[in-house]
Coordinates of C-alpha atoms in Angstrom, one line a residue:
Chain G
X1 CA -19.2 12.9 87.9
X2 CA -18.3 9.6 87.7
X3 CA -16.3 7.6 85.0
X4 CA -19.7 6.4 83.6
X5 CA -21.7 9.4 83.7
X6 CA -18.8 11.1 82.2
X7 CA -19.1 8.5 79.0
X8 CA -22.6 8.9 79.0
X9 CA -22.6 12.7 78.6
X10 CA -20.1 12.5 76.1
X11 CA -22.1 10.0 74.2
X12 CA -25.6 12.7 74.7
X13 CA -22.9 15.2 73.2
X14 CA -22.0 13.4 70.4
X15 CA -25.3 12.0 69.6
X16 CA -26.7 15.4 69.6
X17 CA -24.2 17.0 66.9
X18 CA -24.4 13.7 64.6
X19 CA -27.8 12.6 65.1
X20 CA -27.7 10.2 62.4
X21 CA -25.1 7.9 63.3
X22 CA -25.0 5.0 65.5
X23 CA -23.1 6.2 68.8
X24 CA -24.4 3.8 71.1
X25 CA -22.4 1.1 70.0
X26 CA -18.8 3.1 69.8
X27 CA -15.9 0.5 70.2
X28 CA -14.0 2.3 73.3
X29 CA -10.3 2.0 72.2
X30 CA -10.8 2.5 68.6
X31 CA -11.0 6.1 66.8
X32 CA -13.9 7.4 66.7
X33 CA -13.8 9.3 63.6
X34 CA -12.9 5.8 62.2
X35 CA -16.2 4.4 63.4
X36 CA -18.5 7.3 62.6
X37 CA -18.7 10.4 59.9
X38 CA -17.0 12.9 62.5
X39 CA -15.5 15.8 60.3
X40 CA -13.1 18.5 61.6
X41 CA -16.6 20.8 62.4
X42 CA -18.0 18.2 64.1
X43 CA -15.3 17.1 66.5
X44 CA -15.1 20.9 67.4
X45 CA -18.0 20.5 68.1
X46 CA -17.7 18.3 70.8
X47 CA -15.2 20.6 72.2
X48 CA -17.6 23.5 72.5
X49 CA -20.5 21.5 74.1
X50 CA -18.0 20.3 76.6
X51 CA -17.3 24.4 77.3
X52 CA -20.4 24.8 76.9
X53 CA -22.1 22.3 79.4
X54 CA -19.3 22.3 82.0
X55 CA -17.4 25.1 81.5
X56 CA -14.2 23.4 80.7
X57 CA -11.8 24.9 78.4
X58 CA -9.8 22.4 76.4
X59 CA -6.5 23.4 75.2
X60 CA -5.8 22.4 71.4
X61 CA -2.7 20.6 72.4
X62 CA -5.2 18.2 74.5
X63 CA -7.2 17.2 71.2
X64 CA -5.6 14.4 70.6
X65 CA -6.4 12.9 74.2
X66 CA -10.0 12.6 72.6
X67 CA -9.6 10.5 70.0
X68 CA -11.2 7.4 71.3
X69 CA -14.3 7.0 73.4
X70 CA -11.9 5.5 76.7
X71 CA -9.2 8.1 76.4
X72 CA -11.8 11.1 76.6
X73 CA -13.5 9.5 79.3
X74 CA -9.5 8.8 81.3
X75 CA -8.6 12.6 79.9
X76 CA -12.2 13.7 81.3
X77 CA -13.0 12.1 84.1
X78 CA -10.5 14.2 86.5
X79 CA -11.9 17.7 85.1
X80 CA -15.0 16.8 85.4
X81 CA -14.8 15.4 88.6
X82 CA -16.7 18.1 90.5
X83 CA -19.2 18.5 87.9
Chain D
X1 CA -26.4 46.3 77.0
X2 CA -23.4 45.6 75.1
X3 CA -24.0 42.7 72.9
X4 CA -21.5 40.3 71.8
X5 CA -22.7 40.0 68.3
X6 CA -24.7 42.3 66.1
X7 CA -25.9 40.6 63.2
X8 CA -27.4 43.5 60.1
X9 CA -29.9 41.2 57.9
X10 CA -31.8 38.5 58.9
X11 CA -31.7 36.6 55.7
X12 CA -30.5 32.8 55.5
X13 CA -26.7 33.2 56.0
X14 CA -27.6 36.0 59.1
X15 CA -30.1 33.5 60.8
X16 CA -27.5 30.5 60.6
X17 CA -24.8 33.0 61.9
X18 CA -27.2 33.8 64.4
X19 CA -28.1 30.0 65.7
X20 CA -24.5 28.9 65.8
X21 CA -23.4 32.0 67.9
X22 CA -26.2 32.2 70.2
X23 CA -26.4 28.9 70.6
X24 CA -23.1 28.6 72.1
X25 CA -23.6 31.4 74.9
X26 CA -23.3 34.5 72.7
X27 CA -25.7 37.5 73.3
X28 CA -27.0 38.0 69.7
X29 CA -29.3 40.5 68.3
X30 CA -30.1 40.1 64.8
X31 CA -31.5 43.6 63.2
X32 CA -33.7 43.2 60.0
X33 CA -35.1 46.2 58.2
X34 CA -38.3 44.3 56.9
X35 CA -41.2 42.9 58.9
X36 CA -40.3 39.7 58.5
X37 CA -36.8 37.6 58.1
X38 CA -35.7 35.3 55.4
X39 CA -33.8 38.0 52.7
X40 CA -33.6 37.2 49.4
X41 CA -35.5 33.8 50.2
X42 CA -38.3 35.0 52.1
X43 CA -42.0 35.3 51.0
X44 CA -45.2 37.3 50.5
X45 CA -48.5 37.1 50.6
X46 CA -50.2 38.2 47.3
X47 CA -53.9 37.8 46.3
X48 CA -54.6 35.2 48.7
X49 CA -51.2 33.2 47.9
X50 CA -47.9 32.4 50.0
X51 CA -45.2 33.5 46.8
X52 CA -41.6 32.6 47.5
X53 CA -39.0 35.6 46.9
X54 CA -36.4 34.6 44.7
X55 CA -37.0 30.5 45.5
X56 CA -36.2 28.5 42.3
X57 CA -34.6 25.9 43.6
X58 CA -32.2 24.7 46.9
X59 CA -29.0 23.3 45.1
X60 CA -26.7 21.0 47.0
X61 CA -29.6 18.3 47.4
X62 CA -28.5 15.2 48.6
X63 CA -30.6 12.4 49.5
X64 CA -30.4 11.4 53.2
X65 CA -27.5 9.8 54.4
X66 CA -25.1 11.2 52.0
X67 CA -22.8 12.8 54.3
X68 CA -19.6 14.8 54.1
X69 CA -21.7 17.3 51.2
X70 CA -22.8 21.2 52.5
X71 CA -26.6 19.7 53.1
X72 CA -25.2 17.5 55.5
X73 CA -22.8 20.2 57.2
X74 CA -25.5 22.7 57.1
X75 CA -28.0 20.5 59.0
X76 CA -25.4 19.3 61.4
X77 CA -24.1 22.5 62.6
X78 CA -27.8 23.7 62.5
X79 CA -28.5 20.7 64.8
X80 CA -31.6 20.3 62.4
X81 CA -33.0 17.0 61.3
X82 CA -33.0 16.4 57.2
X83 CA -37.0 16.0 57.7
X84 CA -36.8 19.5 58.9
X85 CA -36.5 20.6 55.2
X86 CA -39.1 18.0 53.5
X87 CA -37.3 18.3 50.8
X88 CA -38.8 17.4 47.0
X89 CA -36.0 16.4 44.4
X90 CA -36.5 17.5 40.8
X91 CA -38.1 15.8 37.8
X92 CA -36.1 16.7 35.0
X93 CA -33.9 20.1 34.0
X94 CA -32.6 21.5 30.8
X95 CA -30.2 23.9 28.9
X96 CA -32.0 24.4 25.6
X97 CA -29.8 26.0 22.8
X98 CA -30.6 26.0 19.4
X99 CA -28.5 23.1 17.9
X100 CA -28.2 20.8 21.0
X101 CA -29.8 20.3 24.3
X102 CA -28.3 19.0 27.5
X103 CA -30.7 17.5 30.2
X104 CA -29.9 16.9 34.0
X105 CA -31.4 15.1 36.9
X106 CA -30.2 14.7 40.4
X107 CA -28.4 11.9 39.0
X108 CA -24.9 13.3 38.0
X109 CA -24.4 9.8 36.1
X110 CA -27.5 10.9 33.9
X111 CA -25.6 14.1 32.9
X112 CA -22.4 11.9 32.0
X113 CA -24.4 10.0 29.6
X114 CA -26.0 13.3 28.4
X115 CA -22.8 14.7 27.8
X116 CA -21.5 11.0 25.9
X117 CA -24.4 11.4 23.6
X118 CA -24.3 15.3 22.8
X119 CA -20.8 15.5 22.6
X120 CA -19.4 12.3 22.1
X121 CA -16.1 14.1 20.9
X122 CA -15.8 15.7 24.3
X123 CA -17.2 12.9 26.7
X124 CA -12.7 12.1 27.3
X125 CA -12.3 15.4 28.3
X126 CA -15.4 16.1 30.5
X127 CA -14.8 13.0 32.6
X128 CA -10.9 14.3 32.8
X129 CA -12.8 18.2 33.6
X130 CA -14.8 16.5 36.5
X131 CA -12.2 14.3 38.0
X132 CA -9.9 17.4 38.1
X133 CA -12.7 19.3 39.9
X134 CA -12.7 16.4 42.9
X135 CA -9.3 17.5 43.5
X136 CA -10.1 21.3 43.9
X137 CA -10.6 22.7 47.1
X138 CA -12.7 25.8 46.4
X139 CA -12.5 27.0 50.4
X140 CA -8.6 27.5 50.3
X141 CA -8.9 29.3 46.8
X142 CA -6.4 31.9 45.9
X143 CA -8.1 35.5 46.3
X144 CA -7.7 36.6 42.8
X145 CA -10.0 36.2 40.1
X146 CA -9.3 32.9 37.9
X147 CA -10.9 32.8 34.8
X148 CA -13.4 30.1 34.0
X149 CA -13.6 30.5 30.4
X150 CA -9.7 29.6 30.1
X151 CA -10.0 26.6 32.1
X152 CA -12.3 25.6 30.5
X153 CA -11.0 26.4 27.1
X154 CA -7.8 24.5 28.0
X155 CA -10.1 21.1 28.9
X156 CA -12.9 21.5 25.3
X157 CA -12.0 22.4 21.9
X158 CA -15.8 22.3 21.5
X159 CA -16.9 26.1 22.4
X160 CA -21.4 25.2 22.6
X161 CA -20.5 22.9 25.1
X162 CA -18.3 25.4 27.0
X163 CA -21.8 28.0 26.6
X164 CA -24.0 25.2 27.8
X165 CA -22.3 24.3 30.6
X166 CA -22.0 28.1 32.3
X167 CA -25.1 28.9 31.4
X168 CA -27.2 27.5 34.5
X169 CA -24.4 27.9 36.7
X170 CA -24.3 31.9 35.7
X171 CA -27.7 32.4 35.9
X172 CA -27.9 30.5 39.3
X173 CA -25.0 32.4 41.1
X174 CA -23.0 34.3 39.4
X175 CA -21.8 37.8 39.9
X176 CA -19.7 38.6 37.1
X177 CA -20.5 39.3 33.5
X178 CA -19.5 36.9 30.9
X179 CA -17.1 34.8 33.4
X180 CA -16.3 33.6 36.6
X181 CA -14.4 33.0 39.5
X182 CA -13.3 29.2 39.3
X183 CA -13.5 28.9 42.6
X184 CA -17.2 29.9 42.6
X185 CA -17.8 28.2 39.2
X186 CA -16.7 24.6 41.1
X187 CA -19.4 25.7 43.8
X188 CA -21.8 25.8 41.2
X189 CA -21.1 23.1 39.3
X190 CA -21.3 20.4 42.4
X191 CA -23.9 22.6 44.0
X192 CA -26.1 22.3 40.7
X193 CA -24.6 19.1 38.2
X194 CA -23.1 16.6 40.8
X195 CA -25.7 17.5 43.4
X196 CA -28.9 19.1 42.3
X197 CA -32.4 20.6 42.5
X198 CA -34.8 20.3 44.9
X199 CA -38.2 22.2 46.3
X200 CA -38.9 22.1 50.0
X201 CA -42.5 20.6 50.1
X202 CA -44.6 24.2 51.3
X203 CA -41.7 26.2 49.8
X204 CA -39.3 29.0 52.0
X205 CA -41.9 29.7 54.9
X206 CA -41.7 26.7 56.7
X207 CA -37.6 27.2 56.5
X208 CA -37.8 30.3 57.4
X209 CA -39.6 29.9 60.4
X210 CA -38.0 26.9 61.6
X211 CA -34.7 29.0 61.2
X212 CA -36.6 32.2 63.2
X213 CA -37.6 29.5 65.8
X214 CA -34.3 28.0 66.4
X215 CA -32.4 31.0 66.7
X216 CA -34.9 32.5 69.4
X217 CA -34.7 29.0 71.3
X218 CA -31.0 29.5 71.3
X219 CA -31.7 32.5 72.8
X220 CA -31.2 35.3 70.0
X221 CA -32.7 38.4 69.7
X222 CA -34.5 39.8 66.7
X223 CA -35.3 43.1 65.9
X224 CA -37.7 43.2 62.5
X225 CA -38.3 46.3 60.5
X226 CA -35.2 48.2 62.2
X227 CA -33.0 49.3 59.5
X228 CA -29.1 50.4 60.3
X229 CA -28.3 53.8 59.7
X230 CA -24.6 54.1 60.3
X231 CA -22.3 52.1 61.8
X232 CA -19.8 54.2 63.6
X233 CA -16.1 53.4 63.2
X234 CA -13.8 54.5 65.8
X235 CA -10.0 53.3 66.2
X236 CA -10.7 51.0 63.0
X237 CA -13.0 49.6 64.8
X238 CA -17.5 49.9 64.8
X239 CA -18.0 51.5 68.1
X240 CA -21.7 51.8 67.6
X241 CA -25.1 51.0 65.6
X242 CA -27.0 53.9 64.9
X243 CA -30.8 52.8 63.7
X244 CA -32.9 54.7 61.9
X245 CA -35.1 54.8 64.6
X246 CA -32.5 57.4 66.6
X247 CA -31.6 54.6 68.7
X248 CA -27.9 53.1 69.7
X249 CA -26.6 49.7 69.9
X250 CA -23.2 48.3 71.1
X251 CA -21.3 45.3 70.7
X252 CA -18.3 43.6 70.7
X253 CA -18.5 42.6 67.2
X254 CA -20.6 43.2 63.9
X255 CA -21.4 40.4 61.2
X256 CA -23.4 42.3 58.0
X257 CA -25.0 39.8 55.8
X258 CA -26.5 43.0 53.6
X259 CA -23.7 42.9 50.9
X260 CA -20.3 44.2 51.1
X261 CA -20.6 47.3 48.9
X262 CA -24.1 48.1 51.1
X263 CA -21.7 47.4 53.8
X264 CA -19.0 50.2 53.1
X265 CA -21.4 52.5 52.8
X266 CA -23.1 52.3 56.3
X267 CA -19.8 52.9 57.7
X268 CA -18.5 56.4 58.9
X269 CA -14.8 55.4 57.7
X270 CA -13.3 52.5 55.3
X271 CA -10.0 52.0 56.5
X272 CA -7.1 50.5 54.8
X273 CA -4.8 52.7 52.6
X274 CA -4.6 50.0 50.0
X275 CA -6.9 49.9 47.4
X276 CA -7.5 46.3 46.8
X277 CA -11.2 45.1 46.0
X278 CA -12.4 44.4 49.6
X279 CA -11.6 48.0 50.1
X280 CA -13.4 49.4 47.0
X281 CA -16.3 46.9 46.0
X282 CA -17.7 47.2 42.6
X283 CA -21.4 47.2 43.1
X284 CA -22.8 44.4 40.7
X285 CA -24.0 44.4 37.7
X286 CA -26.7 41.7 37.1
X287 CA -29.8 41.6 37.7
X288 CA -33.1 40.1 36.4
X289 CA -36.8 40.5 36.3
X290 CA -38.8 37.7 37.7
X291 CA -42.4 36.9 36.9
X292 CA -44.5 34.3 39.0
X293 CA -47.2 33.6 37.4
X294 CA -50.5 31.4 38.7
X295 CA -52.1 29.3 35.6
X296 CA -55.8 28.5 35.5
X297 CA -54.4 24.5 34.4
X298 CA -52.0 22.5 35.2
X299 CA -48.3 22.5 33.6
X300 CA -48.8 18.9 33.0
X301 CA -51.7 19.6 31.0
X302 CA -49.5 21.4 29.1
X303 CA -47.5 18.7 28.3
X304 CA -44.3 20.6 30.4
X305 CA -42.6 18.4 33.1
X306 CA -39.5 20.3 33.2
X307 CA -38.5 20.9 36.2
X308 CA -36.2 23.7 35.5
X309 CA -35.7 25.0 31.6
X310 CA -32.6 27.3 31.0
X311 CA -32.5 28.7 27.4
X312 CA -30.3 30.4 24.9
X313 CA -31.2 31.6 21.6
X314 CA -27.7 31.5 19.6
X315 CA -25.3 29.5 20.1
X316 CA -22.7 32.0 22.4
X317 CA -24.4 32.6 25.7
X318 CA -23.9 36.1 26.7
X319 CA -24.4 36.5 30.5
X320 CA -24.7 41.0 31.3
X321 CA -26.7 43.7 32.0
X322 CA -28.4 44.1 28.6
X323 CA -28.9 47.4 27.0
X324 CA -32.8 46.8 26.9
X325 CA -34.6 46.6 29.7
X326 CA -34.7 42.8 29.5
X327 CA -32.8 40.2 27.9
X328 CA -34.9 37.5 26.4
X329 CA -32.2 35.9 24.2
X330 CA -32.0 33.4 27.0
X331 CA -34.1 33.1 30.4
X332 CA -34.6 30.6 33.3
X333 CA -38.2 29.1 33.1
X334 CA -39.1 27.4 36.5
X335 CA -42.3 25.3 37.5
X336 CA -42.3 24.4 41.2
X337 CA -45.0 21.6 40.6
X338 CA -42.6 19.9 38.4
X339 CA -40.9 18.7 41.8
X340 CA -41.4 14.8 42.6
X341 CA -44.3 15.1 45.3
X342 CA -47.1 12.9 46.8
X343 CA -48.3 16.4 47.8
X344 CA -49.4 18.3 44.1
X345 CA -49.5 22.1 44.6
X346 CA -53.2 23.4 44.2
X347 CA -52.4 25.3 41.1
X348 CA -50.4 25.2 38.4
X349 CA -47.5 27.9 38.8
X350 CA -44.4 28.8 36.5
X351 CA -41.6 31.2 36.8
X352 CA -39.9 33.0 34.3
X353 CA -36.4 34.8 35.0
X354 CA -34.6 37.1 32.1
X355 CA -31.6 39.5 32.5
X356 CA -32.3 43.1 33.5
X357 CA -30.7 46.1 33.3
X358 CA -31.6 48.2 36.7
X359 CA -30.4 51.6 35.4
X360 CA -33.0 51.5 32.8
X361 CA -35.7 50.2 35.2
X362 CA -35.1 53.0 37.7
X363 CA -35.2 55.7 34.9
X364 CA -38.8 55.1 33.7
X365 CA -41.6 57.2 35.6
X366 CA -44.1 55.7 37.0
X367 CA -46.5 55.2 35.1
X368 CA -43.9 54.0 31.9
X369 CA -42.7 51.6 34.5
X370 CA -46.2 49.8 34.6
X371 CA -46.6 49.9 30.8
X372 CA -43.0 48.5 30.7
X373 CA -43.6 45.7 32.8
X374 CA -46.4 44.5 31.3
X375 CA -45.0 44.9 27.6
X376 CA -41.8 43.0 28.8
X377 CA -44.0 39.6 30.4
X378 CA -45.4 39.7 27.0
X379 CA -41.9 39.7 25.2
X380 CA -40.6 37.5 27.9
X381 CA -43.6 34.9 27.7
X382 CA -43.4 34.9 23.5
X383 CA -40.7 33.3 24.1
X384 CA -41.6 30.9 26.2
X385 CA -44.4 29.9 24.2
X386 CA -42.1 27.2 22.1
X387 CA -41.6 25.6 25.1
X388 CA -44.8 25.4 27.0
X389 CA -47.6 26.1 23.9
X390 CA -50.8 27.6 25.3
X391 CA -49.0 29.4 28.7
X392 CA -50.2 33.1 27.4
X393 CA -53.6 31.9 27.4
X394 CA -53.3 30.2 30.8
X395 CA -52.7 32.9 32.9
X396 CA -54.8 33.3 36.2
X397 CA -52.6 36.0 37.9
X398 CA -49.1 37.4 37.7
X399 CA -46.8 39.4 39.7
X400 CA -43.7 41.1 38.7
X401 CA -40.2 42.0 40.2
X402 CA -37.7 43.9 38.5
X403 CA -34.2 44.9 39.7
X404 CA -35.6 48.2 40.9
X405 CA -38.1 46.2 43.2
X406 CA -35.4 44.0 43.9
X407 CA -33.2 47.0 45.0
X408 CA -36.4 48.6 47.1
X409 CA -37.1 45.3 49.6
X410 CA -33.9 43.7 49.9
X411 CA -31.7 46.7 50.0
X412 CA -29.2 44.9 47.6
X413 CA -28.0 47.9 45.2
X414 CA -28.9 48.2 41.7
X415 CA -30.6 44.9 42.3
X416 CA -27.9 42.8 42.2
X417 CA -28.4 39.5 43.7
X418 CA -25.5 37.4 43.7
X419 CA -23.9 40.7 44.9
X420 CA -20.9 42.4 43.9
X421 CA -18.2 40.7 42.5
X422 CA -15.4 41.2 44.7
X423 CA -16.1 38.6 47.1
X424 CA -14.3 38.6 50.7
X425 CA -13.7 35.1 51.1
X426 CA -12.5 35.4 54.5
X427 CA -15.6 37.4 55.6
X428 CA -12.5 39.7 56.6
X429 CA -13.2 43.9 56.1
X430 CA -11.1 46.8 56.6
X431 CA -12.9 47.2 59.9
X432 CA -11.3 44.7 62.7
X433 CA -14.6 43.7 64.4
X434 CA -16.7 43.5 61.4
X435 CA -17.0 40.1 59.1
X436 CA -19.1 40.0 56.3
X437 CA -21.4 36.9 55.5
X438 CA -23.8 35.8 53.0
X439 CA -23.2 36.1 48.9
X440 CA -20.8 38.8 49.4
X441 CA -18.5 36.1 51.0
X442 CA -18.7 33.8 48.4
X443 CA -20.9 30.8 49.0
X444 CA -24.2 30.6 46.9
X445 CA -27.6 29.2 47.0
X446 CA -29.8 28.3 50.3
X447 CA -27.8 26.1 51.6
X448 CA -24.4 28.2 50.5
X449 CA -26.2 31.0 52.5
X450 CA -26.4 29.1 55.7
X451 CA -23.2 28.1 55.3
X452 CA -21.6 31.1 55.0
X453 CA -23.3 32.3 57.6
X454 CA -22.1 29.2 60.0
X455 CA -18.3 29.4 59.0
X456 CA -18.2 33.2 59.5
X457 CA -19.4 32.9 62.6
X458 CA -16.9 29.6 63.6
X459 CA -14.0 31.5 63.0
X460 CA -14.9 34.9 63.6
X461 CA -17.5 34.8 66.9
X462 CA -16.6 30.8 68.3
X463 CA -13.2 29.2 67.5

């Protein structure tokens, strides 16, 4: 995957567990939780249909690393790379 | 096959269970004993008509958009759309006593201004009572019971509004007699007051069979009218499923949504040397008898637009198993056409709910039983008559449930709805690879149901 594909499957993931917010338009170095109503279930969430989709396990020490849209996609992009 | 999840009971709190886990890979099989899933909220056809279980009302509505409330979470995790539901709010509700009554809306500000006019010496203190409630997290409460009545006794030196306040809540979820469990009291109280009522639009069915589709898409199995016979506990742990059918299931882990008490009893051993409630349920002790009734008019024509009417005839409100058969010193009157619709049902419908006692039910032969439930509609319906004039000579069709029927199709025992009192909040049981979800874990209502069922299965079967 590339660095774009890898944003835009992120974005599919996250627009799929919180249908009703605007994703699309996610600033790429601010939080995201600061931008859209992303609770604790949610953001696991994302984790899960990351494991789920690419079978990548993300360790919870990593979680950070996904706070913003650009640092999942840098933190991402080299597991994914095959994908 | 070994599956990874078994789930017993396909009710509202098993189905969600079952969406989250199979959705994320697990191999689920739900096993329901009826025909057909849904639980205490399913539905039945009778004389031509689609009747809803035990549907009053879904607490916890929220309008769309409100987010960070259980709707919300329960639709996200779901990955269901709030149209899904088509969800009608409430007209109008009220707690009838005989000096005062206390009206509520979907508008929790309404209630405030109820509660300044009513009780204008208490209005200080109820704001105080709510603001101390935003600060209670009810999901990390201790494990022990804390009483309701003292809290509440240390926030209002005015004892009828202490009454009026519990009595929705009690009849609405609670599985005590006479008090509660704080913790489950501030469910209520958000789930019901700060939130409020709503009807979906063509009642459970369509709920229940978007829930049934989802959780097949996901790629669950479901196996309907297969009932558990024993769940076989080897090492601590259930080894195997034996149906009544003389057939054997496996799997890695077990998730019973039938109660914890009905629980226990399918398993060959209870272990745990300690004696604490988990490992000795009380089977509960409330339980009601519920009359639908089909009117050849319209409620409205009746001059009633009450949504939902909870009564009490003195001014103490005393929430047990009576020692007639029914109770109808107070009772829940509900009219699901009194719902805010475009949509008007095609017939005017009411339902009336009084406090039964299920030992006396189940000791009346058969044909007493029939005689007894006629003669108790007519007790319970004289009562109703200040409030709706005219009902008795309204009625097109009725059907009855007492907690002896209650008992027979939802396998909950003695009837007991909101379950037994000792609630495992952690869905944890003596048994390592079983969790228990659904009221016996706490959560109450539709939406508590579902998620119950969703949290026991993040941190039992996913996280």
């Amino acid at each position: 995957m590339t660095k774009e594909e890898v944003k835009t499957s992120l974005l599919n993931i996250i627009s799929e567990i919180v249908p009703d917010e605007d994703v699309m338009n996610l600033e790429g170095n601010t939080s995201i939780r600061d931008q859209i109503d992303l609770d604790s279930m949610d953001f696991l969430d994302i984790i899960m249909e990351i494991r789920k989709k690419y079978q990548v396990e993300i360790p919870e020490e990593d979680y950070p690393e996904l706070a913003t849209m650009n640092s999942s996609v840098t933190y991402l992009e080299p597991l994914l790379v095959d994908k | 096959m070994k599956y990874d999840l078994i789930i017993i009971g396909g009710g509202l709190s098993g189905l969600a269970a079952g969406i989250r886990s199979a959705h994320f890979g697990n191999r689920v099989c739900i096993l329901e004993q009826q025909g057909r899933v849904g639980g205490l909220n399913s539905y039945y056809h009778y004389q031509g008509r689609i009747f809803d279980i035990g549907l009053h009302a879904i607490t916890n509505y929220v309008p769309r958009h409100i987010k960070s409330t259980p709707l919300a979470k329960t639709l996200r995790q779901l990955r269901l759309s709030y149209d899904d539901f088509q969800l009608l709010p409430q007209q109008i509700s009220r707690i009838t006593f005989p000096t005062k009554e206390l009206r509520f809306t979907n508008d929790f500000n309404f209630f405030i201004q109820e509660i300044s006019e009513k009780f204008p010496h208490q209005i200080d203190q109820f704001t105080k009572f709510v603001q101390s409630l935003k600060g209670y997290d009810e999901f990390s409460a201790k494990k022990e019971f804390v009483s309701t009545r003292q809290i509440l006794q240390s926030f209002f030196f005015d004892p009828l509004l202490i009454e009026m306040l519990l009595c929705p809540l009690m009849f609405y979820g609670c599985s005590w007699e006479n008090d509660i469990d704080f913790a489950q009291f501030s469910v209520l109280f958000r789930s019901i007051f700060c939130e409020g009522f709503a009807r979906p639009q063509d009642g459970m069915s369509k709920i229940i069979q978007l829930l049934k589709t989802k959780y097949q898409h996901c790629g669950g199995e479901l196996k309907t009218n297969c009932k558990v016979q024993k769940l076989h506990i080897h090492q601590n742990k259930v080894s195997e499923v034996h149906l009544s059918n003389g057939q054997t299931m496996k799997a890695e882990k077990i998730i019973s949504c039938i109660g914890l008490p009905e629980t226990k009893d399918l398993c060959t051993s209870w272990g745990g040397k300690t004696t604490n409630r988990t490992t000795t349920p009380r089977t509960g002790a409330l339980s009601f008898m519920e009359s639908i009734i089909i009117l050849n008019t319209m409620p409205s024509q009746l001059t009633f637009d009450t949504t939902i009417l909870f009564y009490n005839d003195s001014e103490r409100f005393f929430y047990q198993r009576p020692k007639t058969l029914i109770d109808t010193s107070s009772g829940v009157i509900c009219c699901p056409n009194n719902y805010q619709t475009e949509k008007p049902l095609p017939e005017g419908m009411i339902r009336l709910t009084n406090l039964a006692n299920f030992t006396l039910w189940n000791g009346l032969d058969e044909e007493e039983y029939h005689i007894q439930k006629k003669f108790c509609l007519r007790e319970s319906l004289k009562k109703v008559e200040r409030f709706i004039p005219g009902l008795q000579d309204r009625i097109l069709i009725h059907d009855i449930f007492t907690p002896k029927t209650i008992e027979k199709f939802t396998g909950r025992r003695q009837g007991a709805v909101y379950g037994t009192p000792d609630k495992t909040k952690d869905g944890l049981t003596p048994i390592k690879n079983l969790f228990i979800c659904g009221t016996d874990q706490g959560y109450l209502g539709i939406v508590g149901a579902m998620l119950s069922g969703i949290s026991m299965a993040n941190a039992h079967i996913l996280y």
